[in-house]
Coordinates of C-alpha atoms in Angstrom, one line a residue:
X23 CA -16.2 10.8 35.4
X24 CA -13.0 9.5 33.9
X25 CA -13.7 8.3 30.3
X26 CA -13.0 4.9 29.1
X27 CA -9.6 4.4 27.3
X28 CA -8.6 3.0 24.0
X29 CA -8.4 -0.5 25.7
X30 CA -12.2 -0.7 25.1
X31 CA -11.9 -0.2 21.3
X32 CA -12.0 -3.7 20.7
X33 CA -14.3 -6.5 19.2
X34 CA -16.4 -8.1 22.1
X35 CA -15.0 -11.6 21.5
X36 CA -11.4 -10.5 22.2
X37 CA -12.8 -9.7 25.7
X38 CA -14.6 -12.9 26.0
X39 CA -11.6 -14.9 24.9
X40 CA -9.1 -13.1 27.3
X41 CA -11.4 -13.7 30.3
X42 CA -11.5 -17.3 29.3
X43 CA -7.6 -17.5 28.8
X44 CA -7.3 -15.9 32.4
X45 CA -9.9 -18.2 34.2
X46 CA -7.9 -21.3 32.7
X47 CA -4.5 -20.0 33.4
X48 CA -3.5 -19.6 29.8
X49 CA -1.1 -16.7 30.2
X50 CA 1.9 -18.1 28.4
X51 CA 3.6 -16.2 25.5
X52 CA 1.8 -16.2 22.3
X53 CA 2.8 -14.8 19.1
X54 CA 0.3 -13.3 16.5
X55 CA 1.4 -12.6 13.1
X56 CA -0.3 -9.4 11.1
X57 CA -0.3 -10.0 7.2
X58 CA -2.3 -9.2 4.0
X59 CA -3.3 -12.4 2.6
X60 CA -3.8 -11.0 -1.0
X61 CA -3.2 -7.7 -2.7
X62 CA -6.4 -5.8 -4.1
X63 CA -6.6 -5.7 -7.8
X64 CA -4.6 -3.2 -9.4
X65 CA -1.9 -3.2 -6.5
X66 CA 1.7 -4.4 -7.5
X67 CA 3.0 -3.6 -4.1
X68 CA 1.7 -2.4 -0.5
X69 CA 3.3 0.3 1.8
X70 CA 3.6 -0.6 5.5
X71 CA 2.1 2.2 7.6
X72 CA 0.2 2.5 10.9
X73 CA 3.2 0.9 13.1
X74 CA 3.8 4.1 15.0
X75 CA 0.2 4.7 16.0
X76 CA -0.2 1.0 16.8
X77 CA 3.0 1.3 19.3
X78 CA 1.6 4.5 20.7
X79 CA -1.4 2.4 21.9
X80 CA 0.4 -0.5 23.0
X81 CA 2.6 1.7 25.2
X82 CA -0.4 3.2 26.8
X83 CA -2.4 0.0 26.9
X84 CA -4.0 -0.3 30.5
X85 CA -7.3 -1.5 31.5
X86 CA -9.0 0.5 34.2
X87 CA -12.2 0.5 36.3
X88 CA -14.0 2.5 33.6
X89 CA -13.0 0.1 30.9
X90 CA -14.0 -2.9 33.1
X91 CA -17.3 -1.2 33.6
X92 CA -17.7 -1.0 30.0
X93 CA -16.9 -4.6 29.3
X94 CA -19.3 -5.6 32.0
X95 CA -22.2 -3.7 30.6
X96 CA -21.5 -5.1 27.2
X97 CA -21.3 -8.6 28.4
X98 CA -24.6 -7.9 30.7
X99 CA -22.5 -9.3 33.5
X100 CA -21.7 -7.8 37.1
X101 CA -18.3 -5.7 37.1
X102 CA -16.8 -8.3 39.5
X103 CA -16.9 -10.9 36.7
X104 CA -14.6 -8.9 34.8
X105 CA -12.2 -8.1 37.8
X106 CA -9.3 -10.4 36.2
X107 CA -9.0 -7.9 33.4
X108 CA -8.5 -4.8 35.8
X109 CA -5.1 -3.4 35.4
X110 CA -3.9 -5.4 32.5
X111 CA -1.0 -3.7 30.5
X112 CA 0.7 -4.5 27.5
X113 CA 4.1 -6.1 28.4
X114 CA 5.3 -8.0 25.2
X115 CA 7.5 -7.7 22.3
X116 CA 6.7 -6.5 18.9
X117 CA 8.5 -7.0 15.6
X118 CA 7.5 -4.9 12.8
X119 CA 8.2 -3.7 9.4
X120 CA 9.3 -0.2 9.8
X121 CA 6.9 2.5 8.0
X122 CA 7.7 3.2 4.4
X123 CA 8.9 0.1 3.3
X124 CA 7.1 -1.8 0.6
X125 CA 5.7 -5.4 1.3
X126 CA 3.7 -8.0 -0.4
X127 CA 1.1 -10.5 0.3
X128 CA 1.8 -13.2 3.0
X129 CA 4.4 -11.1 4.5
X130 CA 3.9 -10.3 8.3
X131 CA 4.1 -6.4 8.6
X132 CA 3.9 -7.0 12.5
X133 CA 4.1 -9.8 14.8
X134 CA 3.2 -9.5 18.8
X135 CA 4.8 -11.6 21.4
X136 CA 3.0 -11.4 24.6
X137 CA 1.0 -13.1 27.4
X138 CA -1.8 -14.9 25.5
X139 CA -4.6 -12.5 26.7
X140 CA -2.7 -9.3 26.2
X141 CA -1.8 -10.3 22.6
X142 CA -5.4 -11.3 22.0
X143 CA -7.2 -8.1 23.6
X144 CA -5.0 -5.5 21.5
X145 CA -6.1 -7.6 18.0
X146 CA -8.6 -5.3 16.7
X147 CA -7.2 -1.8 17.3
X148 CA -3.6 -2.9 15.9
X149 CA -5.4 -4.5 13.0
X150 CA -7.3 -1.5 12.5
X151 CA -4.5 1.0 12.5
X152 CA -2.2 -1.2 10.2
X153 CA -4.8 -2.2 7.9
X154 CA -6.3 1.4 7.3
X155 CA -2.9 3.2 6.9
X156 CA -1.5 0.7 4.8
X157 CA -4.2 1.0 2.3
X158 CA -3.9 4.7 2.0
X159 CA -0.3 4.7 2.0
X160 CA -0.1 2.6 -0.9
X161 CA -2.6 4.6 -2.8
X162 CA -0.9 7.8 -2.0
X163 CA 2.5 6.1 -3.4
X164 CA 0.7 5.0 -6.6
X165 CA -0.4 8.8 -7.2
X166 CA 3.3 10.1 -6.5
X167 CA 4.4 7.4 -9.2
X168 CA 1.6 8.4 -11.6
X169 CA 2.6 12.1 -11.2
X170 CA 6.1 11.4 -12.8
X171 CA 7.8 14.0 -10.8
X172 CA 4.8 16.7 -10.9
X173 CA 4.1 17.8 -7.5
X174 CA 1.1 16.0 -5.7
X175 CA -1.0 17.8 -2.9
X176 CA -3.5 16.2 -0.4
X177 CA -6.9 17.7 -0.5
X178 CA -8.8 14.8 1.1
X179 CA -9.9 16.1 4.6
X180 CA -13.5 16.9 3.9
X181 CA -14.6 13.5 2.5
X182 CA -12.4 11.2 4.5
X183 CA -14.1 8.8 7.0
X184 CA -13.7 11.1 10.0
X185 CA -11.2 13.7 11.0
X186 CA -8.8 11.2 12.4
X187 CA -8.8 9.6 9.0
X188 CA -8.2 12.8 7.3
X189 CA -5.3 13.3 9.3
X190 CA -3.8 10.1 8.7
X191 CA -4.3 10.7 4.9
X192 CA -2.5 13.9 5.2
X193 CA 0.6 12.1 7.3
X194 CA 0.7 9.3 4.6
X195 CA 0.6 11.4 1.7
X196 CA 3.6 13.2 3.1
X197 CA 5.3 10.0 3.6
X198 CA 4.6 8.9 0.0
X199 CA 6.1 12.1 -1.3
X200 CA 3.2 14.6 -1.3
X201 CA 4.4 18.3 -1.6
X202 CA 1.9 19.4 1.0
X203 CA -1.9 19.3 2.5
X204 CA -4.8 21.4 3.0
X205 CA -5.4 19.9 6.6
X206 CA -4.0 22.6 9.1
X207 CA -3.9 20.4 11.9
X208 CA -1.8 17.7 10.1
X209 CA 0.3 20.3 8.7
X210 CA 1.0 21.9 12.0
X211 CA 1.5 18.5 14.0
X212 CA 3.8 16.8 11.3
X213 CA 5.6 19.6 9.9
X214 CA 4.0 19.2 6.3
X215 CA 3.7 22.3 4.0
X216 CA 0.1 23.8 4.2
X217 CA -1.4 24.3 0.9
X218 CA -4.8 25.9 -0.2
X219 CA -6.5 27.9 -2.6
X220 CA -10.2 29.1 -2.4
X221 CA -13.8 27.8 -2.9
X222 CA -16.5 28.6 -5.6
X223 CA -18.4 29.9 -2.7
X224 CA -15.6 32.7 -2.3
X225 CA -16.0 33.8 -5.9
X226 CA -19.8 33.4 -5.7
X227 CA -20.0 35.8 -2.7
X228 CA -18.6 38.8 -4.9
X229 CA -20.5 40.6 -7.8
X230 CA -17.7 39.4 -10.2
X231 CA -14.9 37.0 -10.6
X232 CA -12.4 40.2 -11.0
X233 CA -13.6 41.6 -7.7
X234 CA -13.2 38.3 -5.9
X235 CA -9.7 37.6 -7.3
X236 CA -8.6 41.2 -6.4
X237 CA -9.9 40.8 -2.9
X238 CA -8.2 37.7 -2.3
X239 CA -4.9 39.0 -3.7
X240 CA -4.9 42.1 -1.5
X241 CA -5.7 40.0 1.7
X242 CA -2.8 37.4 0.8
X243 CA 0.3 39.4 -0.5
X244 CA 2.6 37.1 -2.6
X245 CA 1.8 34.1 -4.7
X246 CA -1.9 33.2 -4.8
X247 CA -3.8 30.6 -6.7
X248 CA -7.2 31.6 -8.1
X249 CA -9.9 29.0 -8.8
X250 CA -11.0 29.7 -12.2
X251 CA -13.9 27.5 -13.1
X252 CA -16.9 29.0 -11.3
X253 CA -18.5 30.1 -14.4
X254 CA -16.8 30.0 -17.6
X255 CA -13.2 28.5 -17.2
X256 CA -11.7 30.3 -20.3
X257 CA -12.7 33.5 -19.2
X258 CA -11.9 32.8 -15.7
X259 CA -8.4 32.1 -16.6
X260 CA -8.4 35.5 -18.5
X261 CA -9.7 37.4 -15.7
X262 CA -7.1 35.7 -13.3
X263 CA -4.2 36.7 -15.6
X264 CA -5.3 40.2 -15.7
X265 CA -5.5 40.7 -11.9
X266 CA -2.1 38.7 -11.7
X267 CA -0.5 41.1 -14.1
X268 CA -2.0 44.2 -12.5
X269 CA -1.2 43.2 -9.2
X270 CA 2.3 42.0 -10.3
X271 CA 2.1 38.6 -8.4
X272 CA 2.5 36.4 -11.4
X273 CA 5.8 34.5 -10.3
X274 CA 4.8 31.6 -8.1
X275 CA 1.1 32.1 -8.5
X276 CA -1.3 29.5 -10.0
X277 CA -4.7 29.0 -11.6
X278 CA -6.9 26.1 -10.3
X279 CA -8.8 23.9 -12.6
X280 CA -11.5 21.8 -10.8
X281 CA -13.9 20.6 -13.2
X282 CA -14.4 19.5 -17.0
X283 CA -11.9 18.2 -19.4
X284 CA -8.9 18.9 -17.5
X285 CA -6.4 18.1 -20.1
X286 CA -8.0 20.3 -22.6
X287 CA -8.7 23.1 -20.4
X288 CA -5.0 22.9 -19.3
X289 CA -3.9 23.5 -22.7
X290 CA -6.3 26.4 -23.2
X291 CA -5.3 27.9 -19.9
X292 CA -1.6 27.6 -20.6
X293 CA -2.0 29.3 -24.1
X294 CA -4.0 32.1 -22.5
X295 CA -1.3 32.7 -19.8
X296 CA 1.4 32.6 -22.1
X297 CA -0.1 34.9 -24.4
X298 CA -0.7 37.3 -21.4
X299 CA 3.0 37.4 -20.6
X300 CA 2.6 34.9 -17.6
X301 CA 4.8 32.0 -18.5
X302 CA 5.7 31.5 -14.7
X303 CA 1.9 31.1 -13.4
X304 CA 1.3 27.4 -12.8
X305 CA -1.6 25.1 -13.3
X306 CA -3.1 23.2 -10.5
X307 CA -5.7 20.4 -11.4
X308 CA -8.0 18.9 -9.0
X309 CA -11.7 17.4 -8.9
X310 CA -12.2 13.7 -8.4
X311 CA -8.4 13.0 -9.2
X312 CA -6.6 9.6 -8.2
X313 CA -3.7 7.7 -9.9
X314 CA -5.6 6.5 -12.6
X315 CA -6.8 10.1 -13.7
X316 CA -3.2 11.5 -13.0
X317 CA -1.7 8.8 -14.9
X318 CA -3.9 9.6 -18.1
X319 CA -3.1 13.4 -17.9
X320 CA 0.6 13.0 -17.6
X321 CA 0.7 10.5 -20.6
X322 CA -1.5 13.0 -22.6
X323 CA 0.9 15.7 -22.1
X324 CA -1.6 18.0 -20.3
X325 CA 0.4 21.2 -19.2
X326 CA -0.5 20.6 -15.6
X327 CA 1.9 21.6 -12.9
X328 CA 0.4 20.3 -9.7
X329 CA -2.0 17.7 -9.0
X330 CA -4.4 18.0 -6.2
X331 CA -5.8 14.8 -5.0
X332 CA -9.0 14.3 -2.5
X333 CA -11.6 11.8 -1.9
X334 CA -10.7 8.9 -4.1
X335 CA -7.1 9.0 -2.5
X336 CA -8.2 9.9 1.1
X337 CA -10.7 6.6 1.0
X338 CA -8.6 4.4 -1.2
X339 CA -11.8 4.5 -3.3
X340 CA -10.8 1.5 -5.7
X341 CA -9.5 -0.8 -2.7
X342 CA -11.0 0.5 0.6
X343 CA -9.9 -2.3 2.7
X344 CA -7.2 -4.9 2.8
X345 CA -7.8 -8.7 3.2
X346 CA -5.6 -8.5 6.5
X347 CA -5.3 -11.0 9.4
X348 CA -3.9 -11.2 12.7
X349 CA -3.4 -14.8 13.4
X350 CA -1.9 -17.0 16.1
X351 CA 1.3 -18.7 14.9
X352 CA 2.7 -19.8 18.3
X353 CA 1.6 -20.3 22.0
X354 CA 3.8 -21.5 24.6
X355 CA 6.6 -22.6 22.2
X356 CA 4.2 -24.7 20.2
X357 CA 3.8 -23.6 16.5
X358 CA 0.0 -23.6 15.6
X359 CA -1.5 -23.0 12.4
X360 CA -5.2 -22.5 10.8
X361 CA -6.4 -25.1 8.2
X362 CA -9.7 -23.6 7.0
X363 CA -10.4 -23.5 3.4
X364 CA -8.7 -20.6 1.6
X365 CA -7.4 -19.5 4.9
X366 CA -4.6 -21.6 5.8
X367 CA -1.7 -19.9 8.1
X368 CA 1.9 -20.7 8.3
X369 CA 3.0 -21.6 11.9
X370 CA 5.8 -20.2 13.9
X371 CA 7.6 -16.7 14.3
X372 CA 8.7 -15.3 11.1
X373 CA 11.0 -12.9 9.2
X374 CA 11.2 -11.6 5.8
X375 CA 14.4 -11.5 3.9
X376 CA 14.8 -9.1 1.0
X377 CA 16.9 -9.7 -1.8
X378 CA 17.9 -7.5 -4.5
X379 CA 14.9 -6.5 -6.8
X380 CA 12.4 -7.3 -4.2
X381 CA 12.8 -10.8 -4.2
X382 CA 11.7 -11.7 -0.7
X383 CA 11.7 -14.9 1.3
X384 CA 9.7 -15.5 4.4
X385 CA 11.6 -17.5 6.7
X386 CA 11.5 -18.5 10.5
X387 CA 12.5 -15.8 12.9
X388 CA 15.7 -17.6 14.1
X389 CA 16.9 -18.2 10.6
X390 CA 20.2 -16.6 9.2
X391 CA 19.7 -14.2 6.1
X392 CA 20.9 -15.3 2.9
X393 CA 24.1 -13.7 1.6
X394 CA 22.5 -11.0 -0.5
X395 CA 19.3 -10.6 2.0
X396 CA 18.3 -8.2 4.6
X397 CA 15.7 -8.9 7.3
X398 CA 12.6 -6.6 7.3
X399 CA 11.4 -7.2 10.4
X400 CA 12.9 -5.2 13.5
X401 CA 12.2 -5.2 17.2
X402 CA 10.4 -1.9 17.9
X403 CA 9.1 -2.8 21.2
X404 CA 10.3 -4.9 24.1
X405 CA 8.5 -5.3 27.8
X406 CA 5.9 -3.2 26.5
X407 CA 8.1 -0.1 25.8
X408 CA 9.5 1.3 22.5
X409 CA 13.2 0.1 21.6
X410 CA 14.1 3.4 19.9
X411 CA 12.9 6.7 19.1
X412 CA 9.9 7.5 16.4
X413 CA 11.1 7.9 13.0
X414 CA 10.7 11.0 11.1
X415 CA 8.5 11.7 8.1
X416 CA 11.7 12.2 6.0
X417 CA 13.2 8.9 7.2
X418 CA 9.9 6.9 6.1
X419 CA 9.8 8.7 2.9
X420 CA 13.4 8.0 2.1
X421 CA 12.9 4.4 3.0
X422 CA 9.9 4.3 0.3
X423 CA 11.9 6.0 -2.2
X424 CA 14.8 3.3 -1.8
X425 CA 12.3 0.4 -2.0
X426 CA 10.6 1.7 -5.0
X427 CA 13.9 2.2 -6.6
X428 CA 14.3 -1.6 -6.3
X429 CA 10.8 -2.7 -7.2
X430 CA 10.4 -4.4 -10.6
X431 CA 8.9 -2.1 -13.4
X432 CA 6.0 -4.3 -13.8
X433 CA 5.1 -3.7 -10.0
X434 CA 5.1 0.2 -10.6
X435 CA 2.4 0.2 -13.5
X436 CA -0.7 1.9 -12.5
X437 CA -3.0 -0.3 -14.7
X438 CA -2.4 -4.2 -14.6
X439 CA 0.6 -4.3 -12.2
X440 CA 2.3 -7.4 -11.6
X441 CA 3.2 -7.6 -7.6
X442 CA 6.3 -9.8 -6.7
X443 CA 5.4 -13.2 -4.8
X444 CA 7.6 -14.2 -1.8
X445 CA 9.2 -17.6 -1.7
X446 CA 9.2 -19.6 1.6
X447 CA 12.3 -21.0 3.2
X448 CA 13.0 -24.8 3.2
X449 CA 12.7 -24.6 7.1
X450 CA 9.3 -22.8 7.1
X451 CA 8.0 -25.2 4.5
X452 CA 9.1 -28.1 6.3
X453 CA 7.5 -26.8 9.8
X454 CA 4.2 -26.0 7.9
X455 CA 4.0 -29.5 6.8
X456 CA 4.7 -31.0 10.2
X457 CA 2.5 -29.0 12.0
X458 CA -0.3 -29.6 9.3
X459 CA 0.2 -33.3 9.7
X460 CA 0.2 -33.3 13.6
X461 CA -2.9 -31.1 13.7
X462 CA -4.8 -33.4 11.0
X463 CA -3.6 -36.6 13.2
X464 CA -5.1 -35.0 16.5
X465 CA -8.2 -34.0 14.8
X466 CA -8.6 -37.5 13.5
X467 CA -7.9 -39.2 16.7
X468 CA -10.4 -36.8 18.6
X469 CA -12.9 -37.7 16.0
X470 CA -12.5 -41.3 16.5
X471 CA -12.8 -41.1 20.2
X472 CA -16.0 -39.0 20.0
X473 CA -17.6 -40.8 17.0
X474 CA -21.1 -42.3 18.2
X475 CA -21.6 -46.2 18.1
X476 CA -23.0 -46.8 14.3
X477 CA -24.9 -49.8 13.5
X478 CA -23.1 -51.9 10.6
X479 CA -24.4 -51.1 7.0
X480 CA -27.7 -52.9 6.1
X481 CA -28.2 -54.1 9.7
X482 CA -31.4 -54.1 11.5
X483 CA -32.1 -53.6 15.2
X484 CA -35.0 -55.1 17.2
X485 CA -37.4 -52.4 18.5
X486 CA -38.6 -53.3 22.0
X487 CA -42.2 -53.7 22.4

């Protein structure tokens, strides 16, 4: 049996709307804009991510017979009713901010222009990809900032929300500047250095720490990292120092601290290692770390060489979701907007122009950039096909490093950052006002036509008997 495709990874109302559009002949070009309404607390910026996997999805989008059967089953209707969706592919255009660039609230990360049923049906998948990965990439970038030049590695796989999320956490960490990942699949697929040590269970399986450390070092010649806090951390460091010295594998090797007061234990461990003639043995810290803990340890002067971050980063624990939206801004050449309270959208296709210092301006797509501004959104897909090659992780990392260099220092702060706010061009502001007024006028006219006949205030009608 042929499995369903990713076309079914969508919300049911996308299917019902697409069917209705097709029935009504509403297949004109529609533009949807994907953006984040407001940044989460403690975020001075976001890192655009998820575009590449979204483009893979769009390029392969095809509604097959099995997908139609799934839609019909969900709607409790015969498959024949869903026949108009059969064979549907994505033939549209995508303009987007490349992965690794910094973005702010209200700025479109991506705009899809395609026949209305297509652009609607892909909403859920595209929004999921960009929202999740942008949240994780932003968290990872903050860890790199907090580490202040110390290597950061990814240990998140075991507690991310599924293996696919773990893979993305590893990739996005590398994009943000992580030095490696424990995730073997991600390391192999993305060319990321694989890193790892041992678990407490390995130490517990042997009669003593020393026996465990010697066995591990015998099996893995060259630099090793020994986990020293299974029983008594200071004694574990002493045992590790003795083993490393005896086996002459000190340079490049490390001890890992995974619990307790990491700052204090790092000081004690450094002293033991130095006194044992092992100044080149590094200290790796792990155990519930994120950018806040790393920032505290760095500012305390703790002699930690490498920070291994896991759960809190892999799930972006303090900001696990983004207030993201995918909204219709133009249909059949007509700019449209939403007027819902606290969720008003701006009409029309857009561009973001970046000026020095990340002083961004949101404008209409056909506006010319200011003399000191560059456009952020690029055409990455046309007629349902990519317009260029997939960027490398190194290229994405370089983009991010360049943008971080332009970012105001207040936005860099780990605690109480201040995010820049984009301004709006005069033309976009004028269009927004015009579309709002036109929409309100049409609503008022429709309401007047449909208002029931009302009796004048205070009047009494006779009741037939």
